[in-house]
């Protein structure tokens, strides 16, 4: 949508240079002269962007078909120009469930693959299934990639003492941004508010939005680890990501702590895959972080190694 909006704004600015003078005078008098032209233009451009985005997405995922053929997945899609690709199951390191803001509200998710060697950013190449009900996503993954051996279970959440740490940095960022916006709006010459009163609400949005995102990240963060699978759930600004990875296919596990985390007995973990993407767990118990550091990236622990790890602790 941002690219479509930018393109439509460019078209609008270019069309103003090509329109007859009489049309421009009419627009300036009927729309801009009444102070509502900008709002109307923005609304029309956003509406057109949404319609174009829906059309392009529908054309891209029309006739989407997923087929398991022995040790390969065959994926075909598109309405105008049919595209078909195959992926070797042995190269699949993980699947990622992406719950967008709107999709999560209606109970849907999209499923992407993490494939060894596939480092491009084209999400079309990664898509296992573009839109599926969240309740049946695990069954679909099991039928498509049974080698993943994913058994859905409740996630372990971050400790309560760590939740406020998700709010500290966003709150400081939001307060600083809002203070700078207010200072810039008042101007250098005095304290007269130069903007319409309703715009004050928009200026105050930055002070509330970052803490809300931080609270959502603390609420959604979680993980589980079993004999075969690592599950890590985290959140971006609007979308929630759940990474389901083969435990022995995680390439790099990095543990990091800062002085404030050490005082609270917390640590952060980052799991990197050879697909070029990663997942992160922030502010979890240091004991859990050390266990994940030892066990992720390898097969089942042997009894002797388990005994050695117990003695080390």
XYZ file of C-alpha atoms in Angstrom:
313
model
C 0.000 0.000 0.000
C 2.726 2.623 0.729
C 4.137 2.171 -2.779
C 0.681 2.447 -4.334
C -0.113 5.580 -2.310
C 3.188 7.172 -3.354
C 2.489 6.301 -6.998
C -1.015 7.796 -6.912
C 0.267 10.999 -5.300
C 2.822 11.248 -8.100
C 0.096 10.744 -10.702
C -2.047 13.429 -9.043
C 0.779 15.965 -8.947
C 1.611 15.238 -12.587
C -2.025 15.457 -13.679
C -2.333 18.968 -12.170
C 0.243 20.113 -14.696
C -1.745 18.625 -17.584
C -5.289 19.662 -16.616
C -6.833 22.689 -18.372
C -6.693 25.966 -16.465
C -10.484 26.140 -16.182
C -10.567 22.747 -14.461
C -7.885 23.777 -12.012
C -9.748 26.990 -11.176
C -12.920 24.978 -10.576
C -11.096 22.530 -8.300
C -9.400 25.320 -6.384
C -12.706 27.101 -5.870
C -14.914 24.124 -5.046
C -12.460 21.984 -3.092
C -9.352 23.808 -1.977
C -11.128 27.099 -1.421
C -13.354 25.502 1.220
C -10.469 23.936 3.141
C -11.489 20.359 2.529
C -9.708 19.560 -0.720
C -6.644 18.000 0.861
C -8.719 15.690 3.040
C -10.849 14.568 0.074
C -7.795 13.932 -2.103
C -6.071 11.915 0.627
C -9.188 9.820 1.256
C -9.666 9.138 -2.461
C -6.010 8.153 -2.905
C -6.105 5.829 0.128
C -9.351 4.238 -1.120
C -7.925 3.726 -4.605
C -4.717 2.294 -3.108
C -6.712 -0.230 -1.086
C -8.731 -1.273 -4.156
C -5.591 -1.629 -6.294
C -3.851 -3.587 -3.520
C -6.814 -5.966 -3.201
C -6.907 -6.484 -6.960
C -3.165 -7.189 -7.235
C -3.254 -9.568 -4.280
C -6.271 -11.418 -5.669
C -4.528 -11.854 -9.019
C -1.341 -13.032 -7.303
C -2.880 -15.727 -5.094
C -5.757 -16.812 -7.345
C -5.890 -20.582 -7.954
C -3.285 -21.146 -5.242
C -2.581 -24.880 -4.982
C -0.272 -26.763 -2.613
C 0.647 -30.378 -3.438
C 2.941 -32.818 -1.650
C 4.800 -35.051 -4.139
C 7.071 -37.531 -2.394
C 9.894 -35.380 -0.927
C 8.887 -32.173 -2.674
C 6.244 -29.510 -2.295
C 4.719 -28.177 -5.506
C 3.154 -24.723 -5.305
C 1.241 -23.081 -8.142
C -0.574 -19.761 -8.191
C -1.670 -16.709 -10.191
C -4.590 -16.137 -12.525
C -3.102 -14.394 -15.556
C 0.342 -16.031 -15.762
C 0.452 -19.371 -13.974
C 3.564 -19.841 -11.824
C 4.679 -23.186 -10.448
C 7.625 -24.003 -8.200
C 8.930 -26.956 -6.214
C 10.743 -27.021 -2.875
C 12.693 -29.959 -1.494
C 11.263 -30.879 1.895
C 14.715 -31.657 3.281
C 15.744 -28.013 2.796
C 12.839 -26.665 4.854
C 14.202 -25.438 8.191
C 11.065 -23.902 9.659
C 7.629 -22.498 8.968
C 6.455 -19.075 10.036
C 2.855 -18.199 10.834
C 2.164 -14.510 10.265
C -0.948 -13.094 11.901
C -1.579 -9.656 10.445
C -3.731 -7.186 12.331
C -6.846 -7.658 10.205
C -6.294 -11.379 9.583
C -5.962 -12.031 13.309
C -9.259 -10.250 13.974
C -11.120 -12.635 11.649
C -9.191 -15.747 12.736
C -6.906 -16.189 9.726
C -3.154 -16.457 9.232
C -0.631 -16.908 6.433
C 2.133 -19.527 6.427
C 5.631 -18.991 5.046
C 8.597 -21.340 4.684
C 12.158 -20.864 5.845
C 14.207 -22.677 3.199
C 17.971 -23.189 3.357
C 19.665 -21.068 0.697
C 16.550 -19.015 -0.095
C 17.740 -15.635 1.145
C 15.672 -13.401 -1.130
C 13.048 -11.067 0.278
C 10.289 -12.065 -2.174
C 7.500 -13.385 0.040
C 5.911 -15.111 -2.961
C 8.769 -17.626 -2.999
C 8.332 -18.321 0.716
C 4.560 -18.708 0.844
C 3.367 -22.151 1.882
C -0.261 -21.027 2.027
C -1.432 -17.401 1.768
C -4.607 -17.489 3.842
C -5.885 -20.212 6.159
C -7.925 -20.360 9.332
C -5.713 -20.269 12.408
C -7.560 -23.226 13.903
C -6.557 -25.561 11.054
C -3.088 -24.149 10.329
C -1.319 -26.789 12.440
C -3.126 -29.594 10.603
C -2.177 -28.111 7.237
C 1.484 -27.855 8.290
C 1.434 -31.462 9.508
C 0.032 -32.721 6.209
C 2.455 -30.629 4.137
C 5.617 -31.027 6.254
C 5.193 -33.957 8.683
C 8.995 -33.988 9.105
C 8.636 -30.878 11.235
C 7.000 -32.965 13.993
C 5.185 -29.961 15.454
C 2.872 -30.748 18.336
C 1.125 -27.471 19.299
C 1.175 -26.812 23.026
C 0.810 -23.767 25.325
C 3.744 -21.377 25.149
C 5.943 -20.423 28.065
C 5.516 -16.697 28.655
C 8.096 -14.188 29.749
C 8.248 -13.564 33.522
C 6.066 -10.824 34.953
C 9.040 -8.806 36.139
C 10.212 -8.532 32.531
C 7.023 -7.106 31.051
C 7.658 -3.552 32.130
C 10.962 -3.656 30.230
C 9.006 -3.892 26.992
C 7.430 -0.548 27.898
C 10.450 1.465 29.033
C 12.113 2.228 25.689
C 8.820 2.756 23.738
C 7.503 5.108 26.428
C 10.678 7.210 26.361
C 10.609 7.273 22.557
C 6.959 8.292 22.433
C 7.369 11.027 25.051
C 10.455 12.435 23.322
C 8.802 12.435 19.883
C 5.670 14.127 21.193
C 7.705 16.759 23.033
C 9.648 17.565 19.850
C 6.442 17.798 17.803
C 4.832 20.141 20.327
C 7.967 22.262 20.506
C 8.147 22.498 16.724
C 4.429 23.317 16.466
C 4.592 26.153 18.997
C 7.464 27.638 17.018
C 10.353 29.815 18.002
C 8.303 32.976 18.458
C 5.865 32.119 21.209
C 3.215 29.758 22.462
C 0.442 30.405 19.942
C -0.866 27.116 18.574
C -0.607 27.541 14.767
C -2.482 24.346 13.829
C -6.206 23.450 14.083
C -7.225 22.131 17.455
C -8.134 18.649 16.194
C -4.553 18.168 14.967
C -3.411 18.188 18.590
C -4.824 14.673 18.875
C -2.571 13.525 16.019
C 0.442 15.108 17.689
C -0.310 13.232 20.914
C -0.579 9.853 19.121
C 3.207 9.154 19.339
C 3.114 9.260 23.138
C 0.444 6.534 23.294
C 1.242 4.297 20.315
C 4.773 3.063 21.244
C 3.777 1.938 24.792
C 0.746 0.148 23.304
C 3.026 -1.706 20.890
C 5.414 -2.560 23.748
C 2.559 -3.916 25.861
C 1.377 -6.060 22.920
C 4.897 -7.419 22.411
C 5.156 -8.395 26.071
C 1.746 -10.081 25.925
C 2.498 -12.110 22.784
C 6.105 -13.139 23.463
C 6.558 -16.832 24.268
C 8.380 -20.042 23.396
C 8.376 -23.819 23.709
C 11.029 -26.470 23.128
C 10.504 -30.199 22.752
C 12.561 -33.088 21.407
C 12.287 -31.975 17.781
C 10.838 -28.485 17.546
C 11.531 -24.945 18.723
C 8.614 -22.503 18.713
C 9.215 -18.775 19.151
C 6.437 -16.192 19.053
C 7.138 -12.483 18.807
C 5.455 -9.390 17.474
C 6.252 -6.569 15.090
C 4.300 -3.331 15.168
C 1.084 -4.818 13.751
C 1.752 -8.471 12.918
C 2.480 -11.440 15.170
C 5.048 -13.998 14.020
C 5.233 -17.597 15.221
C 8.365 -19.452 14.110
C 8.177 -23.260 14.207
C 11.701 -24.548 13.539
C 13.434 -27.890 13.522
C 15.621 -27.725 16.589
C 18.690 -29.129 14.841
C 18.326 -26.773 11.845
C 18.827 -23.489 13.732
C 22.205 -22.223 12.528
C 23.220 -19.699 15.200
C 21.874 -19.060 18.698
C 23.100 -15.875 20.357
C 22.595 -15.000 24.034
C 23.045 -11.395 25.142
C 22.560 -9.505 28.389
C 22.958 -5.892 29.393
C 23.698 -4.598 32.911
C 20.015 -3.981 33.649
C 19.060 -7.490 32.555
C 21.812 -9.071 34.638
C 20.499 -7.369 37.756
C 17.048 -8.856 37.123
C 18.298 -12.303 36.038
C 17.113 -11.864 32.450
C 18.628 -12.384 29.007
C 17.765 -12.117 25.318
C 18.155 -14.781 22.639
C 18.371 -14.556 18.860
C 17.914 -17.586 16.599
C 19.325 -17.248 13.071
C 18.509 -19.509 10.128
C 20.446 -19.982 6.912
C 17.480 -18.455 5.058
C 18.765 -15.101 6.280
C 15.921 -14.454 8.704
C 15.782 -14.846 12.459
C 13.578 -14.817 15.544
C 14.225 -13.109 18.862
C 13.214 -13.682 22.471
C 13.723 -10.707 24.750
C 13.823 -10.555 28.531
C 13.403 -14.216 29.488
C 14.815 -15.968 32.555
C 18.567 -16.403 32.254
C 18.241 -20.092 33.258
C 15.804 -20.709 30.390
C 18.031 -18.744 28.022
C 21.068 -20.856 28.920
C 19.086 -24.067 28.424
C 17.939 -22.927 25.003
C 21.496 -21.899 24.135
C 22.743 -25.406 24.924
C 19.957 -27.418 23.328
C 18.887 -25.469 20.227
C 20.900 -26.340 17.149
C 21.601 -29.952 18.080
C 19.750 -33.238 18.154
C 18.545 -34.949 21.261
C 20.888 -34.589 24.215
C 22.647 -37.768 25.235
C 22.257 -38.924 28.871
C 25.939 -38.210 29.594
C 25.695 -34.659 28.260
C 22.504 -34.072 30.229
C 24.265 -35.249 33.399
C 27.253 -33.013 32.654
C 25.007 -29.993 32.124
C 23.254 -30.717 35.428
C 26.563 -30.836 37.290
C 27.698 -27.588 35.654
C 24.582 -25.806 36.876
